[in-house]
Amino acid sequence: MRAVSLRLLYATLTGLVLAGIVHIAAVMAIPRLAEADAVSRTQASESLDHPQPIYTLSTGEVPSPPEAWLPIPDPAVAVGVCAYDLSDGPMRVSSRTSALPLSLAAHGRHGAFYAVTDQAAVRGALDLVIMTRAQFDQALADDDENEPSRDVRIVAPDVRGFVVARVIAGLPSQRPGANEAVRAISCTTDAPADETGRK
């Protein structure tokens, strides 16, 4: 009787361990198997030169739009997204700072890999440049020692990804300014140096 109960306990524990392994493997595989992941959903913004609004703050009689695929964000934060494909060249995200707090977060297929706030701005401007390792090495080689770059350069783990811009409106009266600050951000692809003549 005791041997039977031990075998039953052993079989139960083995089943639980196997079920746990299968569950963890399934959860870890979801980002790779998902057909509509965040990177795919943001690709429509690759052709834009400014962030695609994802969440616009309500102003007066204009309500906030319903969210199609993002979790409900903070109701005081305007959100926009810029997708990039580094095979076309480095992605430059430029913003002017204002009284409203701003943050930029770069995401690849495996999640966020870099974030910066307006506290890193130089003379009221924040330039985030996302590059491949080869593009980063080329930019370093082309730098002028007498005029150091003020860009914040980041090496991306993936060729494709997106940047999320967030602007906080602390007061209801600041909501239109937050929406406009997101729209005012520039998202462009830097052409190779031999095309622009820059060094």
mmCIF file of C-alpha atoms in Angstrom:
data_model
loop_
_atom_site.group_PDB
_atom_site.id
_atom_site.type_symbol
_atom_site.label_atom_id
_atom_site.label_comp_id
_atom_site.label_asym_id
_atom_site.label_seq_id
_atom_site.Cartn_x
_atom_site.Cartn_y
_atom_site.Cartn_z
ATOM 1 C CA MET A 1 0.000 0.000 0.000
ATOM 2 C CA ARG A 2 2.832 2.325 0.870
ATOM 3 C CA ALA A 3 4.617 1.565 -2.430
ATOM 4 C CA VAL A 4 1.444 2.409 -4.351
ATOM 5 C CA SER A 5 1.056 5.747 -2.580
ATOM 6 C CA LEU A 6 4.726 6.584 -3.205
ATOM 7 C CA ARG A 7 4.315 5.798 -6.897
ATOM 8 C CA LEU A 8 1.200 7.956 -7.032
ATOM 9 C CA LEU A 9 3.028 10.824 -5.311
ATOM 10 C CA TYR A 10 5.978 10.456 -7.686
ATOM 11 C CA ALA A 11 3.690 10.453 -10.752
ATOM 12 C CA THR A 12 1.830 13.507 -9.459
ATOM 13 C CA LEU A 13 5.032 15.463 -8.821
ATOM 14 C CA THR A 14 6.417 14.471 -12.223
ATOM 15 C CA GLY A 15 3.204 15.632 -13.909
ATOM 16 C CA LEU A 16 3.293 18.958 -12.060
ATOM 17 C CA VAL A 17 6.926 19.562 -13.029
ATOM 18 C CA LEU A 18 6.238 18.746 -16.688
ATOM 19 C CA ALA A 19 3.134 20.958 -16.701
ATOM 20 C CA GLY A 20 5.198 23.806 -15.221
ATOM 21 C CA ILE A 21 7.905 23.414 -17.870
ATOM 22 C CA VAL A 22 5.330 23.391 -20.693
ATOM 23 C CA HIS A 23 3.594 26.462 -19.241
ATOM 24 C CA ILE A 24 6.842 28.441 -18.926
ATOM 25 C CA ALA A 25 7.926 27.436 -22.447
ATOM 26 C CA ALA A 26 4.562 28.507 -23.877
ATOM 27 C CA VAL A 27 4.690 31.888 -22.141
ATOM 28 C CA MET A 28 8.274 32.509 -23.298
ATOM 29 C CA ALA A 29 7.351 31.607 -26.892
ATOM 30 C CA ILE A 30 4.408 34.017 -27.126
ATOM 31 C CA PRO A 31 6.474 37.065 -28.271
ATOM 32 C CA ARG A 32 8.131 35.027 -31.030
ATOM 33 C CA LEU A 33 4.914 33.381 -32.233
ATOM 34 C CA ALA A 34 2.601 36.384 -31.998
ATOM 35 C CA GLU A 35 1.532 37.660 -35.409
ATOM 36 C CA ALA A 36 0.505 41.091 -34.126
ATOM 37 C CA ASP A 37 3.264 41.996 -31.697
ATOM 38 C CA ALA A 38 4.116 45.592 -30.821
ATOM 39 C CA VAL A 39 6.859 45.893 -33.466
ATOM 40 C CA SER A 40 4.451 44.730 -36.200
ATOM 41 C CA ARG A 41 1.660 47.029 -35.002
ATOM 42 C CA THR A 42 3.913 50.089 -35.083
ATOM 43 C CA GLN A 43 5.270 49.533 -38.619
ATOM 44 C CA ALA A 44 2.610 51.848 -40.043
ATOM 45 C CA SER A 45 4.476 54.768 -38.472
ATOM 46 C CA GLU A 46 7.766 54.025 -40.301
ATOM 47 C CA SER A 47 6.833 56.381 -43.134
ATOM 48 C CA LEU A 48 5.920 59.259 -40.791
ATOM 49 C CA ASP A 49 8.322 62.030 -39.777
ATOM 50 C CA HIS A 50 6.657 62.423 -36.373
ATOM 51 C CA PRO A 51 5.230 60.014 -33.794
ATOM 52 C CA GLN A 52 1.973 58.279 -34.555
ATOM 53 C CA PRO A 53 -0.363 59.242 -31.700
ATOM 54 C CA ILE A 54 -1.229 56.203 -29.617
ATOM 55 C CA TYR A 55 -2.953 57.968 -26.757
ATOM 56 C CA THR A 56 -4.125 61.569 -27.035
ATOM 57 C CA LEU A 57 -5.260 63.309 -23.870
ATOM 58 C CA SER A 58 -8.839 64.522 -23.748
ATOM 59 C CA THR A 59 -9.176 68.289 -24.038
ATOM 60 C CA GLY A 60 -12.484 70.011 -23.316
ATOM 61 C CA GLU A 61 -15.178 68.237 -25.309
ATOM 62 C CA VAL A 62 -12.718 66.058 -27.239
ATOM 63 C CA PRO A 63 -12.533 62.699 -25.425
ATOM 64 C CA SER A 64 -9.549 60.396 -25.410
ATOM 65 C CA PRO A 65 -9.695 57.876 -28.264
ATOM 66 C CA PRO A 66 -10.394 54.224 -27.428
ATOM 67 C CA GLU A 67 -7.263 52.115 -27.209
ATOM 68 C CA ALA A 68 -6.929 49.456 -29.882
ATOM 69 C CA TRP A 69 -4.004 47.422 -28.564
ATOM 70 C CA LEU A 70 -2.288 49.138 -25.643
ATOM 71 C CA PRO A 71 -3.188 48.699 -21.990
ATOM 72 C CA ILE A 72 -5.031 51.698 -20.574
ATOM 73 C CA PRO A 73 -2.255 54.243 -19.924
ATOM 74 C CA ASP A 74 -2.035 56.953 -17.331
ATOM 75 C CA PRO A 75 -4.802 59.452 -18.210
ATOM 76 C CA ALA A 76 -2.335 62.330 -17.749
ATOM 77 C CA VAL A 77 0.260 61.029 -20.249
ATOM 78 C CA ALA A 78 0.154 61.640 -24.012
ATOM 79 C CA VAL A 79 1.802 58.787 -25.933
ATOM 80 C CA GLY A 80 3.184 58.519 -29.458
ATOM 81 C CA VAL A 81 5.266 55.905 -31.261
ATOM 82 C CA CYS A 82 7.883 55.968 -34.042
ATOM 83 C CA ALA A 83 8.824 52.687 -35.716
ATOM 84 C CA TYR A 84 12.242 52.212 -37.293
ATOM 85 C CA ASP A 85 14.049 49.904 -39.695
ATOM 86 C CA LEU A 86 17.791 50.392 -39.323
ATOM 87 C CA SER A 87 18.495 48.744 -42.664
ATOM 88 C CA ASP A 88 17.544 52.146 -44.159
ATOM 89 C CA GLY A 89 19.933 54.028 -41.861
ATOM 90 C CA PRO A 90 20.080 55.209 -38.237
ATOM 91 C CA MET A 91 16.833 56.448 -36.688
ATOM 92 C CA ARG A 92 16.975 59.980 -35.255
ATOM 93 C CA VAL A 93 14.356 61.096 -32.730
ATOM 94 C CA SER A 94 14.625 64.829 -32.000
ATOM 95 C CA SER A 95 12.701 66.844 -29.462
ATOM 96 C CA ARG A 96 12.751 70.293 -27.934
ATOM 97 C CA THR A 97 12.230 70.380 -24.198
ATOM 98 C CA SER A 98 9.444 72.335 -22.539
ATOM 99 C CA ALA A 99 7.908 72.728 -19.100
ATOM 100 C CA LEU A 100 6.229 69.333 -19.511
ATOM 101 C CA PRO A 101 8.226 66.202 -18.583
ATOM 102 C CA LEU A 102 9.204 64.113 -21.612
ATOM 103 C CA SER A 103 10.588 60.588 -21.884
ATOM 104 C CA LEU A 104 11.708 58.454 -24.820
ATOM 105 C CA ALA A 105 11.972 54.665 -24.592
ATOM 106 C CA ALA A 106 13.468 52.472 -27.329
ATOM 107 C CA HIS A 107 12.007 48.997 -27.762
ATOM 108 C CA GLY A 108 13.089 45.956 -29.739
ATOM 109 C CA ARG A 109 11.373 42.604 -30.182
ATOM 110 C CA HIS A 110 12.417 41.564 -26.694
ATOM 111 C CA GLY A 111 11.282 44.684 -24.865
ATOM 112 C CA ALA A 112 12.700 48.057 -23.916
ATOM 113 C CA PHE A 113 16.483 48.409 -24.153
ATOM 114 C CA TYR A 114 17.002 52.130 -23.518
ATOM 115 C CA ALA A 115 15.136 55.039 -21.961
ATOM 116 C CA VAL A 116 15.981 58.709 -21.526
ATOM 117 C CA THR A 117 14.203 61.765 -20.146
ATOM 118 C CA ASP A 118 14.378 65.433 -20.972
ATOM 119 C CA GLN A 119 16.940 65.766 -18.150
ATOM 120 C CA ALA A 120 19.534 64.552 -20.675
ATOM 121 C CA ALA A 121 18.775 67.424 -23.074
ATOM 122 C CA VAL A 122 21.602 69.713 -24.182
ATOM 123 C CA ARG A 123 20.620 73.367 -24.690
ATOM 124 C CA GLY A 124 16.942 72.466 -24.777
ATOM 125 C CA ALA A 125 17.336 69.769 -27.443
ATOM 126 C CA LEU A 126 17.292 65.995 -27.112
ATOM 127 C CA ASP A 127 18.565 63.919 -30.048
ATOM 128 C CA LEU A 128 18.327 60.165 -29.677
ATOM 129 C CA VAL A 129 20.003 58.223 -32.508
ATOM 130 C CA ILE A 130 19.394 54.473 -32.724
ATOM 131 C CA MET A 131 21.960 52.500 -34.712
ATOM 132 C CA THR A 132 23.283 49.088 -35.544
ATOM 133 C CA ARG A 133 26.775 48.280 -34.278
ATOM 134 C CA ALA A 134 28.234 48.896 -37.749
ATOM 135 C CA GLN A 135 26.486 52.277 -38.012
ATOM 136 C CA PHE A 136 27.705 53.223 -34.541
ATOM 137 C CA ASP A 137 31.305 52.356 -35.424
ATOM 138 C CA GLN A 138 31.025 54.366 -38.650
ATOM 139 C CA ALA A 139 29.617 57.384 -36.779
ATOM 140 C CA LEU A 140 32.547 57.265 -34.337
ATOM 141 C CA ALA A 141 35.013 57.101 -37.223
ATOM 142 C CA ASP A 142 33.339 60.099 -38.911
ATOM 143 C CA ASP A 143 33.214 62.270 -35.766
ATOM 144 C CA ASP A 144 35.070 65.567 -35.836
ATOM 145 C CA GLU A 145 37.361 65.838 -32.799
ATOM 146 C CA ASN A 146 36.887 69.619 -32.754
ATOM 147 C CA GLU A 147 33.084 69.382 -32.785
ATOM 148 C CA PRO A 148 31.937 66.454 -30.631
ATOM 149 C CA SER A 149 28.467 65.139 -31.325
ATOM 150 C CA ARG A 150 25.675 66.008 -28.901
ATOM 151 C CA ASP A 151 23.602 63.024 -30.014
ATOM 152 C CA VAL A 152 22.644 60.304 -27.570
ATOM 153 C CA ARG A 153 23.707 57.243 -29.586
ATOM 154 C CA ILE A 154 22.294 53.809 -28.809
ATOM 155 C CA VAL A 155 23.149 50.461 -30.379
ATOM 156 C CA ALA A 156 19.927 48.530 -30.945
ATOM 157 C CA PRO A 157 19.764 44.761 -30.424
ATOM 158 C CA ASP A 158 17.387 44.383 -33.403
ATOM 159 C CA VAL A 159 17.198 46.017 -36.821
ATOM 160 C CA ARG A 160 13.490 46.759 -36.353
ATOM 161 C CA GLY A 161 11.827 48.326 -33.344
ATOM 162 C CA PHE A 162 10.082 51.455 -32.144
ATOM 163 C CA VAL A 163 10.463 54.448 -29.838
ATOM 164 C CA VAL A 164 7.689 55.412 -27.443
ATOM 165 C CA ALA A 165 7.411 59.114 -26.585
ATOM 166 C CA ARG A 166 5.544 60.112 -23.436
ATOM 167 C CA VAL A 167 4.703 63.630 -22.267
ATOM 168 C CA ILE A 168 3.127 64.208 -18.871
ATOM 169 C CA ALA A 169 0.397 66.791 -18.312
ATOM 170 C CA GLY A 170 0.282 67.509 -14.598
ATOM 171 C CA LEU A 171 -2.786 69.740 -14.922
ATOM 172 C CA PRO A 172 -5.870 69.525 -17.167
ATOM 173 C CA SER A 173 -4.877 72.859 -18.710
ATOM 174 C CA GLN A 174 -1.581 71.290 -19.870
ATOM 175 C CA ARG A 175 -3.223 68.481 -21.871
ATOM 176 C CA PRO A 176 -3.308 70.308 -25.212
ATOM 177 C CA GLY A 177 0.379 71.161 -24.733
ATOM 178 C CA ALA A 178 1.217 67.518 -24.010
ATOM 179 C CA ASN A 179 -0.559 66.355 -27.173
ATOM 180 C CA GLU A 180 1.237 69.010 -29.216
ATOM 181 C CA ALA A 181 4.619 68.128 -27.665
ATOM 182 C CA VAL A 182 4.227 64.530 -28.851
ATOM 183 C CA ARG A 183 3.278 65.673 -32.364
ATOM 184 C CA ALA A 184 6.251 68.076 -32.452
ATOM 185 C CA ILE A 185 8.828 65.302 -31.998
ATOM 186 C CA SER A 186 10.746 64.542 -35.180
ATOM 187 C CA CYS A 187 11.401 60.931 -36.260
ATOM 188 C CA THR A 188 13.673 60.688 -39.298
ATOM 189 C CA THR A 189 16.103 58.277 -40.903
ATOM 190 C CA ASP A 190 19.652 59.609 -41.156
ATOM 191 C CA ALA A 191 20.983 59.138 -44.664
ATOM 192 C CA PRO A 192 24.490 57.697 -45.043
ATOM 193 C CA ALA A 193 27.283 60.255 -44.822
ATOM 194 C CA ASP A 194 28.219 59.857 -48.464
ATOM 195 C CA GLU A 195 24.687 60.965 -49.453
ATOM 196 C CA THR A 196 24.495 63.968 -47.146
ATOM 197 C CA GLY A 197 28.070 65.138 -47.310
ATOM 198 C CA ARG A 198 28.181 65.257 -43.513
ATOM 199 C CA LYS A 199 31.176 64.014 -41.592
#
